[in-house]
Tab-separated table of C-alpha atoms and ligand atoms in Angstrom:
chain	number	residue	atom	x	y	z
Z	30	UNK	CA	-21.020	-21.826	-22.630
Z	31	UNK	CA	-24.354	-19.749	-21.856
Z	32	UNK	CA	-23.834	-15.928	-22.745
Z	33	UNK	CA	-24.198	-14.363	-19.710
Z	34	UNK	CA	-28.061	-12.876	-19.214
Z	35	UNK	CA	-27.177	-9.260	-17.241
Z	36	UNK	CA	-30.938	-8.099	-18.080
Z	37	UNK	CA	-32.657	-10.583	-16.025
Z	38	UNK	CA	-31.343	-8.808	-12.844
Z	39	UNK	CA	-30.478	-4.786	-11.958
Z	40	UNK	CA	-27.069	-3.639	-10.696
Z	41	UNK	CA	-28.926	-3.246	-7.029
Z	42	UNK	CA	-30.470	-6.895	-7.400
Z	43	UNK	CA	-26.999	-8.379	-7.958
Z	44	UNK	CA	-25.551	-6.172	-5.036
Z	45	UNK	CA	-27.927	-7.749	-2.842
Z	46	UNK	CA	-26.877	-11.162	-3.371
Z	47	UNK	CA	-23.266	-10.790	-2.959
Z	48	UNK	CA	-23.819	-8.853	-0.028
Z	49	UNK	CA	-25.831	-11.942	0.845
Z	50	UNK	CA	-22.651	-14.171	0.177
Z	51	UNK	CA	-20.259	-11.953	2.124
Z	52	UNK	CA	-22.626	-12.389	5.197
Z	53	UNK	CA	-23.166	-15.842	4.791
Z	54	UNK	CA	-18.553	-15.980	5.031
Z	55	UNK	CA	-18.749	-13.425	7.347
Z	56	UNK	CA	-17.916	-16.485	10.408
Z	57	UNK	CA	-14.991	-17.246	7.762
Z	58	UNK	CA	-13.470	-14.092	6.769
Z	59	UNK	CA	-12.711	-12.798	10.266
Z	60	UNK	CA	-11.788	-16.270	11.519
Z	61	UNK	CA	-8.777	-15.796	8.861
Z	62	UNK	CA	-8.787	-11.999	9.824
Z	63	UNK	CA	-7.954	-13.116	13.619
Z	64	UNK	CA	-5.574	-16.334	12.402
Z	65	UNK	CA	-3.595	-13.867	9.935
Z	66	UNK	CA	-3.492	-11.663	12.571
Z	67	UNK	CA	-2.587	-13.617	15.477
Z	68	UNK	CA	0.923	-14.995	12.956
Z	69	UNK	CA	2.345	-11.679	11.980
Z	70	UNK	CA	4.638	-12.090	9.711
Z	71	UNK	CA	7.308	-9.504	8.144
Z	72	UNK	CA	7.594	-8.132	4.029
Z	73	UNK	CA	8.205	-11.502	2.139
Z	74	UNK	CA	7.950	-13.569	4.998
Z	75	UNK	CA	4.186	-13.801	4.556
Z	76	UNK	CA	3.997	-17.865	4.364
Z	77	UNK	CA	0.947	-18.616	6.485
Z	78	UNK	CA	-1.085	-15.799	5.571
Z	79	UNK	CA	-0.869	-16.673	1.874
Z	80	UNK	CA	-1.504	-20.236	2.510
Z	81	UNK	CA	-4.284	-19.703	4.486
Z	82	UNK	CA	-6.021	-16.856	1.923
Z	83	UNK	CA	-4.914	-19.340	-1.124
Z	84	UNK	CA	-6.768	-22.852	0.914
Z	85	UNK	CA	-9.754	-20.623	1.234
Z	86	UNK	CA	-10.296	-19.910	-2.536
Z	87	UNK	CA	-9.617	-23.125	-3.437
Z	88	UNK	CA	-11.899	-24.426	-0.957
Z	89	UNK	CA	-14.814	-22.512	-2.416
Z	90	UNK	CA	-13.804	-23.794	-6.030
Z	91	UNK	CA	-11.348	-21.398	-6.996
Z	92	UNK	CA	-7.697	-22.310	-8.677
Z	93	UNK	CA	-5.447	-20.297	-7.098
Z	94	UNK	CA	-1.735	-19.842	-8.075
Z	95	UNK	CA	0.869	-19.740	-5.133
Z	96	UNK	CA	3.234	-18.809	-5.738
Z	97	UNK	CA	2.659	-16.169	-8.801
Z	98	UNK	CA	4.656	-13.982	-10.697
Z	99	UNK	CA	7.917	-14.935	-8.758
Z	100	UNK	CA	7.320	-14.068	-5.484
Z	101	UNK	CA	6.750	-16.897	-3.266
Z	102	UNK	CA	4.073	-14.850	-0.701
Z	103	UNK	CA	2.056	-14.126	-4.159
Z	104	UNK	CA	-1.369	-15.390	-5.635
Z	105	UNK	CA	-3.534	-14.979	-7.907
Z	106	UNK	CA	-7.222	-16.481	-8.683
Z	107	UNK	CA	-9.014	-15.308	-11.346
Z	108	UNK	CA	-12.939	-16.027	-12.089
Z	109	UNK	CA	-15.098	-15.069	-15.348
Z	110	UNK	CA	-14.069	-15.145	-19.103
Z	111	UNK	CA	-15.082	-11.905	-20.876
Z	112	UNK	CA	-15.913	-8.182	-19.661
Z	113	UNK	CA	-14.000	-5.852	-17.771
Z	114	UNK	CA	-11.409	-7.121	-15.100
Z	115	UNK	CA	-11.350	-5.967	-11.777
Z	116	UNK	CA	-8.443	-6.810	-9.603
Z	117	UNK	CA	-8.693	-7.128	-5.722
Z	118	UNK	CA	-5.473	-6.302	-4.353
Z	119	UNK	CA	-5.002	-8.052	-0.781
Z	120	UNK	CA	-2.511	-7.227	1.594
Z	121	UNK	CA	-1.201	-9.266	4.443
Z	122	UNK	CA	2.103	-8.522	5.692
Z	123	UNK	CA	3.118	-7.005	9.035
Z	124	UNK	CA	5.522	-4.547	10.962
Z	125	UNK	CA	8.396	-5.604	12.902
Z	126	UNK	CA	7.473	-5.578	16.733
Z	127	UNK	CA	4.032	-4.378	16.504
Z	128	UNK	CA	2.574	-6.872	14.348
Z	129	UNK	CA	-0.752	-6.007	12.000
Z	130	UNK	CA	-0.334	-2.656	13.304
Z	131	UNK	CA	-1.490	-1.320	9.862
Z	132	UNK	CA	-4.488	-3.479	10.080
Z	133	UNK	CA	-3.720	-5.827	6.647
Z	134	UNK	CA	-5.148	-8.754	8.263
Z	135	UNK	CA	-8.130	-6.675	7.289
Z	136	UNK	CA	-7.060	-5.761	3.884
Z	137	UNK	CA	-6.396	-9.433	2.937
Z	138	UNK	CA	-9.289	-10.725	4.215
Z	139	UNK	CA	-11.630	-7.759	2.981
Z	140	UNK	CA	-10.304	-8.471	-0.650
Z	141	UNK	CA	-11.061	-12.472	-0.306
Z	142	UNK	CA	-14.622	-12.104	0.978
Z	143	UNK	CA	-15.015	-9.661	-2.175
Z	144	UNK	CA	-13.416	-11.774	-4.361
Z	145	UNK	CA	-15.285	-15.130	-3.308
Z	146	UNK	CA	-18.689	-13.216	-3.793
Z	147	UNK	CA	-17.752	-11.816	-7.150
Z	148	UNK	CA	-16.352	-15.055	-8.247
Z	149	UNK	CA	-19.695	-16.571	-7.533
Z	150	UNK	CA	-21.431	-14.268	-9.858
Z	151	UNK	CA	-18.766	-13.184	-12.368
Z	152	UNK	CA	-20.156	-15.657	-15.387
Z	153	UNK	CA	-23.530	-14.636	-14.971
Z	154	UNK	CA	-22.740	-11.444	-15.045
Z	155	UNK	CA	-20.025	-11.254	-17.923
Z	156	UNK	CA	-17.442	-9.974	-15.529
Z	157	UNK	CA	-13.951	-10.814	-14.852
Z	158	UNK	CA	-12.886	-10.696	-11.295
Z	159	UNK	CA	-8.444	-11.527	-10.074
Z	160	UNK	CA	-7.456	-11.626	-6.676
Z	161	UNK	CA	-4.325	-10.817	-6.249
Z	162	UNK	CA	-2.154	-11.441	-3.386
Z	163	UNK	CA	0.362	-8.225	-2.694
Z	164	UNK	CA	2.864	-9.070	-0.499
Z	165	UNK	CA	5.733	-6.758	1.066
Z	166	UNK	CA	3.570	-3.242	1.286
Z	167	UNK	CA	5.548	-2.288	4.347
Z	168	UNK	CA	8.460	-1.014	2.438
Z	169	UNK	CA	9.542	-3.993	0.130
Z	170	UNK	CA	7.343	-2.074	-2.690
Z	171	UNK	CA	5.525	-5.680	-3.537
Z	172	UNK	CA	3.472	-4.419	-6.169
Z	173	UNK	CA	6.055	-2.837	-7.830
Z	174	UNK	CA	7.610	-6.603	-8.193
Z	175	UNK	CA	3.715	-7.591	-9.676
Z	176	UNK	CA	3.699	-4.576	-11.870
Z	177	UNK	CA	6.852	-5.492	-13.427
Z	178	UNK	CA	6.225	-9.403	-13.597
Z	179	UNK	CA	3.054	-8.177	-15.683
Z	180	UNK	CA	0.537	-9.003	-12.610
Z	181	UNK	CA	-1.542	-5.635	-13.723
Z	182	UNK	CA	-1.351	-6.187	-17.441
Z	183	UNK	CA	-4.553	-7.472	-18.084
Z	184	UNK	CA	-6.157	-5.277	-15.522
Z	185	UNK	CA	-8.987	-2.673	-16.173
Z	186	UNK	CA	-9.103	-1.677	-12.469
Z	187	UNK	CA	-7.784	-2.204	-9.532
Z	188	UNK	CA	-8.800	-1.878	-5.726
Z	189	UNK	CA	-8.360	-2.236	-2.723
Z	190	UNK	CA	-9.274	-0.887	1.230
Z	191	UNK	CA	-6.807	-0.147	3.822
Z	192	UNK	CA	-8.110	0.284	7.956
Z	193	UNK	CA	-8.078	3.911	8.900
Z	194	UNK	CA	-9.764	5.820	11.825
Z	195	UNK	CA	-12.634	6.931	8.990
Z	196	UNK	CA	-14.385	6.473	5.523
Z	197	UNK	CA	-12.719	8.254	2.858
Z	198	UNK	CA	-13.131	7.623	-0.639
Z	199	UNK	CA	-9.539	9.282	-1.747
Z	200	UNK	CA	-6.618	9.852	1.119
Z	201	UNK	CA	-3.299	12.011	0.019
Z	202	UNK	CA	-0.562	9.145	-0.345
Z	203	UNK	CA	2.573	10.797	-0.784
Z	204	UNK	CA	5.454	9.538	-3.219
Z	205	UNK	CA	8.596	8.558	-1.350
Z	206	UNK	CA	12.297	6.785	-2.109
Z	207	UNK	CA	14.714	5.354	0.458
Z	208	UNK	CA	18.224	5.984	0.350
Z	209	UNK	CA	21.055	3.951	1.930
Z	210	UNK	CA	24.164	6.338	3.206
Z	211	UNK	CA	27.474	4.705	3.495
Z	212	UNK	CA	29.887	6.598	4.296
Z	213	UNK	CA	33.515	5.319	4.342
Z	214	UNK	CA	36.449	6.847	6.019
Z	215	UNK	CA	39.662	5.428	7.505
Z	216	UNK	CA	40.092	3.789	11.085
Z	217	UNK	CA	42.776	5.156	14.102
Z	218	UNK	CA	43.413	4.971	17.380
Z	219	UNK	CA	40.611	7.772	18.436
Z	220	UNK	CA	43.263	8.955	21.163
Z	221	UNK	CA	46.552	8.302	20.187
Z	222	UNK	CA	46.657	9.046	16.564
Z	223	UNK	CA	43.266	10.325	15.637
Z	224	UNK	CA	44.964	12.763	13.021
Z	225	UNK	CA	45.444	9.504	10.741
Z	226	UNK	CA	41.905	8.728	10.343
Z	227	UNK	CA	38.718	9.899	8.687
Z	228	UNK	CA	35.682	9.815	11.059
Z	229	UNK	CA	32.725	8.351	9.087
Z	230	UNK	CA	30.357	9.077	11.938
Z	231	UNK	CA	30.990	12.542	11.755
Z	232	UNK	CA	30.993	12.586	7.758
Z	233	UNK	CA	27.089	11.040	8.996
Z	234	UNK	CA	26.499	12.633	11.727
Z	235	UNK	CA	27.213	15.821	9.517
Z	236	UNK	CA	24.645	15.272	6.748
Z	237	UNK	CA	21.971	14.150	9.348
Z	238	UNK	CA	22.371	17.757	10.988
Z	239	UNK	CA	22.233	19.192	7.204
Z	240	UNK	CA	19.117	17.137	6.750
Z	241	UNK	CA	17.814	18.720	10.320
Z	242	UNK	CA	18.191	21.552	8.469
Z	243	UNK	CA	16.442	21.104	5.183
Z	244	UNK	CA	13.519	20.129	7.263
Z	245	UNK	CA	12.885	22.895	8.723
Z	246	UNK	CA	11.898	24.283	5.346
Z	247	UNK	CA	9.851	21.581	4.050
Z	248	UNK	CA	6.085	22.236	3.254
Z	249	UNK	CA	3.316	20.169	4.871
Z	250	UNK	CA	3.042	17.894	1.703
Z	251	UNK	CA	7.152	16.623	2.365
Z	252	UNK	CA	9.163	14.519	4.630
Z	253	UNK	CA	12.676	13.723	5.503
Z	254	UNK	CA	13.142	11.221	8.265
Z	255	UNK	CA	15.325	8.361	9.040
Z	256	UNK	CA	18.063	6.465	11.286
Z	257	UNK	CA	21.824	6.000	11.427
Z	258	UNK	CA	22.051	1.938	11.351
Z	259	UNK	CA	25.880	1.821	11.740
Z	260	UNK	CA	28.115	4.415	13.632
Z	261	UNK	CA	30.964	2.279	14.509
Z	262	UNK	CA	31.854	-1.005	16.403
Z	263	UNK	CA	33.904	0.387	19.344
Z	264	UNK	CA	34.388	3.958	20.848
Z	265	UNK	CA	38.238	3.981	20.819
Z	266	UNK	CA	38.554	3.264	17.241
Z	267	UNK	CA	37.845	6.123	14.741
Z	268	UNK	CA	35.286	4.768	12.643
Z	269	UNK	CA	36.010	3.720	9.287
Z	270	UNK	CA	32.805	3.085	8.080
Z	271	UNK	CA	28.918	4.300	8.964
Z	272	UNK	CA	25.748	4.183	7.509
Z	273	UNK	CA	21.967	5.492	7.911
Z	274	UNK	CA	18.922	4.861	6.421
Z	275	UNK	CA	16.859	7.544	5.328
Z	276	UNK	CA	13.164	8.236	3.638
Z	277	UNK	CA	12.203	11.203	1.624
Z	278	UNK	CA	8.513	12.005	0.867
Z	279	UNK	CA	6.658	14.438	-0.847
Z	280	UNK	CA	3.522	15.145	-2.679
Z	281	UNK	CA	4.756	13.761	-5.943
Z	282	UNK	CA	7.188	12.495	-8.602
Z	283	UNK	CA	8.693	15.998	-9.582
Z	284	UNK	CA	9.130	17.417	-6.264
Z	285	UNK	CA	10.308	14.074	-4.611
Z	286	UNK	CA	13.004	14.639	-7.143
Z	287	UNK	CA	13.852	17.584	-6.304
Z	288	UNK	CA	13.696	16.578	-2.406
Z	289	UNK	CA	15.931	14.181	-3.546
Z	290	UNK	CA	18.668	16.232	-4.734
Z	291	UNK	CA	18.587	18.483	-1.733
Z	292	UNK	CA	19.211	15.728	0.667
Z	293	UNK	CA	21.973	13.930	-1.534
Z	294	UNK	CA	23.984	17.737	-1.302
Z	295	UNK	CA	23.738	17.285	2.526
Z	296	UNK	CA	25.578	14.017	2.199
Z	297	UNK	CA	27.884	14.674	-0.402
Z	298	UNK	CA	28.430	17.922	1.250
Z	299	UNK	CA	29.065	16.407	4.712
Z	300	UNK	CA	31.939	13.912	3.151
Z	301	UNK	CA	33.476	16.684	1.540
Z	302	UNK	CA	34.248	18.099	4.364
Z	303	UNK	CA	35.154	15.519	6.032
Z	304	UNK	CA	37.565	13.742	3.207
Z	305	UNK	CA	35.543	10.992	3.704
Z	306	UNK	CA	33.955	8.715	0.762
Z	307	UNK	CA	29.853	9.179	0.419
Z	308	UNK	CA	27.644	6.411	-1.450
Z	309	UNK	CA	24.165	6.681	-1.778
Z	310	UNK	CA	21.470	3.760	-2.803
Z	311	UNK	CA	18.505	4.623	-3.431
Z	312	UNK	CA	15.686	1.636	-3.700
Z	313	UNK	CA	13.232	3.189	-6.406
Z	314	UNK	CA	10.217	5.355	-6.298
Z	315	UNK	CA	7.162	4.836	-4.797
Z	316	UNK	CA	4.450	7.221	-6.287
Z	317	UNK	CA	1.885	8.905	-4.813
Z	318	UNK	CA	-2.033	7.519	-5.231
Z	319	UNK	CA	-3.412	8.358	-8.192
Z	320	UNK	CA	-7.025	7.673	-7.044
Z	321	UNK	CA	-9.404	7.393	-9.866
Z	322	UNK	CA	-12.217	9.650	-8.676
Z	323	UNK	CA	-14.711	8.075	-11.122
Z	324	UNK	CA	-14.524	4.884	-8.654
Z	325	UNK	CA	-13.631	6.392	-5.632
Z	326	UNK	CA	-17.171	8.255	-5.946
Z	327	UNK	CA	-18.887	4.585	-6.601
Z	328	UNK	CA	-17.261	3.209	-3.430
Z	329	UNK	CA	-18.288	5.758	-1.485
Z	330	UNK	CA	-22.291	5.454	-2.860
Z	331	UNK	CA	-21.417	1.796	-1.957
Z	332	UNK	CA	-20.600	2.846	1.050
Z	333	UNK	CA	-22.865	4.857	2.235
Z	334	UNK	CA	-25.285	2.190	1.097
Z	335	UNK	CA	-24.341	0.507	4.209
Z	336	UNK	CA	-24.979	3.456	6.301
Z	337	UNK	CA	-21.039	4.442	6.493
Z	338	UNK	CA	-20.491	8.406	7.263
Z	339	UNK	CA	-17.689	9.672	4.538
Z	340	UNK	CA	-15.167	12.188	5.488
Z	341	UNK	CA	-14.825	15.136	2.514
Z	342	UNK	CA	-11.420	13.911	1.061
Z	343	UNK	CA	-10.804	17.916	0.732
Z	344	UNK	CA	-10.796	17.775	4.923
Z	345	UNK	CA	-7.989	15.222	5.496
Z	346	UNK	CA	-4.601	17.515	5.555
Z	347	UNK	CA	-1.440	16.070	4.112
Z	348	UNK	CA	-0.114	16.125	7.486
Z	349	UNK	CA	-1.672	12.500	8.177
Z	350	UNK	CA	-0.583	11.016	4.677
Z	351	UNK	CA	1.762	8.125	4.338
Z	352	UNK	CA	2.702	6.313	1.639
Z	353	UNK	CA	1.425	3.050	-0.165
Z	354	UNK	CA	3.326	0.927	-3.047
Z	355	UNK	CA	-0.461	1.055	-4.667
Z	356	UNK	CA	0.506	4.573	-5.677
Z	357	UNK	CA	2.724	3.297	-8.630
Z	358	UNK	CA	-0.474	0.885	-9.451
Z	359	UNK	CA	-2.509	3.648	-10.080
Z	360	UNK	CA	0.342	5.256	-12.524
Z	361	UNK	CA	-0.543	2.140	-14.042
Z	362	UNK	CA	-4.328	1.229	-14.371
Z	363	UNK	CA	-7.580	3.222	-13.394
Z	364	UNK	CA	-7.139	2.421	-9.601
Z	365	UNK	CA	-8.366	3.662	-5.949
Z	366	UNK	CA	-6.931	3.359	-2.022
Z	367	UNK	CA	-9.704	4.286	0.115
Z	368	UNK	CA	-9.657	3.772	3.690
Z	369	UNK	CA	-12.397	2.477	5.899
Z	370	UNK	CA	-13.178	3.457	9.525
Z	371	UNK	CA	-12.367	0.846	12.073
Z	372	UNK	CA	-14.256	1.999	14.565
Z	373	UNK	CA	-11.264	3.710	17.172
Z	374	UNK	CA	-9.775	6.357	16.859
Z	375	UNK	CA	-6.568	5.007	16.291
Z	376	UNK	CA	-3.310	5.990	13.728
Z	377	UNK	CA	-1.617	3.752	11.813
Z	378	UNK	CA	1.507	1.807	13.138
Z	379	UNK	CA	1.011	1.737	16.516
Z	380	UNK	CA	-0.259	-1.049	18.900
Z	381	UNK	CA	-3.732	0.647	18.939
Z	382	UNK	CA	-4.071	0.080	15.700
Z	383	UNK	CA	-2.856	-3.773	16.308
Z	384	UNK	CA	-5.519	-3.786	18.798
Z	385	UNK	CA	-8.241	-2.023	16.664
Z	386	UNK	CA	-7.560	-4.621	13.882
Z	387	UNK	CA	-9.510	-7.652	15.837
Z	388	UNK	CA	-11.522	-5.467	17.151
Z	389	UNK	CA	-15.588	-4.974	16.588
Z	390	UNK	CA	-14.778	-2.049	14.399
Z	391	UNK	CA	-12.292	-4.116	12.651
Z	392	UNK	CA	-14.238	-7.251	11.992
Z	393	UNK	CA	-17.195	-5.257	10.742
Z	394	UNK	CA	-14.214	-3.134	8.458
Z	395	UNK	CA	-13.539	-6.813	6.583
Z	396	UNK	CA	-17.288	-7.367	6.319
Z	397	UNK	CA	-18.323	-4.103	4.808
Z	398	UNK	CA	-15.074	-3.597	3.035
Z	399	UNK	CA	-15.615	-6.599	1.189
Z	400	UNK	CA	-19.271	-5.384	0.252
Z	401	UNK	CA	-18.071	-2.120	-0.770
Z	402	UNK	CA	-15.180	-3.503	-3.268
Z	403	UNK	CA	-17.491	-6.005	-4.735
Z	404	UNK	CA	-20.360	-3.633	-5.213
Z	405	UNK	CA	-18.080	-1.190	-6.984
Z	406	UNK	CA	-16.397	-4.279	-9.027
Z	407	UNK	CA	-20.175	-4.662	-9.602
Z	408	UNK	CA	-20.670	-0.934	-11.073
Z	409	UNK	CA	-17.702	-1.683	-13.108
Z	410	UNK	CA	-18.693	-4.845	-14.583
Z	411	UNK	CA	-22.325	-3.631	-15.388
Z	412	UNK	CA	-22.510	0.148	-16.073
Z	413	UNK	CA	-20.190	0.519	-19.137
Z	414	UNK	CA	-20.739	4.067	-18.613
Z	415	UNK	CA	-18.828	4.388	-15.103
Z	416	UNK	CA	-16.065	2.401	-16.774
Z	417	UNK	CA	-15.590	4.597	-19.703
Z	418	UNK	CA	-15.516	7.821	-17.516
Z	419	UNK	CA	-13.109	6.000	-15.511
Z	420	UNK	CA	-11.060	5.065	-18.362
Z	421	UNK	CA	-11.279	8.669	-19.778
Z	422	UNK	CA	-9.833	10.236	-16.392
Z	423	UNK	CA	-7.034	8.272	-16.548
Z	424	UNK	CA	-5.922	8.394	-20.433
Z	425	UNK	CA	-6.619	12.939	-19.246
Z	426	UNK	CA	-4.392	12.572	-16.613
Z	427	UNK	CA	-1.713	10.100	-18.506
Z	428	UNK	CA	-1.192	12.879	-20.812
X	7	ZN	ZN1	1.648	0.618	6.894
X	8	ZN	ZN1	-0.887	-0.359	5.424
């Protein structure tokens, strides 16, 4: 095999031609934006939008596995031999009722066109380029699965771009755990002997109003919110068992802990007085982004290259932030999360959002955020110096 010749052509030169590629699939990339789109399908579920992403990179010579790393919505295609590895993370699943109302028809589709131009050029370049398919955002903490089947372990970066109503580089992502409450108490006629059971509802019903509580003190970097799921079968029977699901957020690891504990003494607190039985599952961190701002500031020169208008990361309030299973990624590997503008001013999870995603705005958000991920893949691969700052942030902030 030919060493790969990186001096016959500048970082800028090779950004030109795969912004060249990405226009040339431009008809193809939103075609599979609109298709993915127009079959919404839930965390896991994601059959057609993997098999369409996966028949697209093998159509253009690729060798995709699918499934990978034991998830059957999963892929991976990998291109180039030596230098760094950059790994595209694409998104594709939806939310129940409201479809692509977080817009990853765009993610998954912005991450392909990036991945098929980079592919194109990785040997020439000495670059090593995986696209990885990330099912089950929406709560089923999919890349948490890929992290622990090893799907970041030869990583040197990873990437991606999630649909927002702006440009910005880094967002706050906040770190956040969901707990199952069951509480069990004991069934009785609610009118003729309702001194021989133990209301479960109310044991519920109790800690919800003790979580009501907590939140009023919470800071703007926090969040307790959640549903009761189960609160009995029939009204004349006292319930014997009832459950709720409930999410805690807040700005990281250590005080999501400590959130944590708070809202498990509402619960436990709530049986006690009752005399009912309290059990809470939890289903595992999710961290907050750890956005490497070494990268983050070449995507947003990449950016701006195409005449996008950046937000100062500083201005967006934690008010606005969610929360993103590519937070415990970028625990892992040198990573960034930065959201592109889709052209409405539109939040996530709602149907405006569903709307904006095959929208103008959104189709040009898959064009340009494939251009902007494969021109910073591009900074990666050739300016060893970006990569080593990079790498140096993260060992800092691993200490
Ligand atoms: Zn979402
Ligand atoms: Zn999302």
């Amino acid at each position: 095999m030919a060493a790969p010749d990186t001096s016959s052509k500048t970082a800028a030169e090779w950004k030109a031609i795969i912004c060249t590629h990405i226009d040339a699939l431009a008809d193809e990339l939103i075609g599979l934006s609109h298709d993915i789109h127009a079959h919404p399908e839930l965390a896991f579920e994601e059959h057609h939008a993997s098999a369409v992403l996966t028949a697209s990179l093998a159509a253009h010579g690729l060798s995709p596995q699918h499934p990978a790393f034991g998830l059957a919505t999963s892929f991976v295609a990998r291109a180039g031999d030596i230098g760094p590895n950059v790994v595209i993370c694409c998104e594709y699943d939806a939310l129940p009722g409201i479809g692509h109302g977080c817009g990853h028809n765009i993610i998954g589709t912005a991450g392909l066109g990036a991945g098929l131009a980079l592919a194109s050029v990785a040997q020439a370049i000495g670059g090593r380029v995986t696209i990885l398919g990330t099912p089950a955002e929406e709560g089923g903490l999919g890349k948490v699965r890929l992290l622990e089947a090893g799907a970041f372990a030869d990583a040197d970066v990873a990437m991606m771009v999630h649909p927002e109503p702006a440009n910005v580089e880094i967002a706050p992502y906040l770190a956040n755990d969901q707990v199952t409450v069951t509480m069990s108490g004991k069934a009785a006629h609610a009118s003729s002997s309702p001194w021989a059971g133990v209301n479960a509802l109310d044991a519920l019903v109790l800690g919800y109003t003790g979580m009501l509580a907590l939140k009023a003190t919470l800071r703007s970097d926090e969040r307790l919110h959640g549903i009761i799921t189960n609160g009995g079968d029939v009204d004349n029977v006292i319930p014997a068992v009832a459950t709720g699901v409930f999410r805690v957020r807040a700005k990281n690891a250590r005080r999501l802990s400590g959130l944590k504990d708070r809202l498990t003494a509402c619960f436990e607190g709530a049986a006690a007085q009752i005399g009912a039985r309290c059990e809470l599952s939890w289903r595992g961190p999710m961290q907050d982004v750890r956005a490497n701002t070494v990268l983050a500031a070449a995507f947003r020169r990449n950016g701006e290259s195409l005449d996008r208008v950046f937000l100062d990361p500083k201005s967006i309030p934690y008010d606005v932030a969610g929360s993103t299973d590519m937070g415990n990624v970028s625990y892992a590997v040198p990573s960034i999360h930065p959201v592109i503008d889709v052209g409405a001013l539109v939040g996530g999870h709602t149907v405006e959002m569903t709307a904006a995603s095959i929208a103008r705005g959104g189709d040009a958000a898959v064009i340009d955020g494939a251009k902007m991920l494969a021109m910073t893949a591009i900074d990666v691969w050739l300016d060893s110096g970006l990569l080593e700052a990079a790498r140096a942030e993260f060992a800092r902030l691993s200490l």
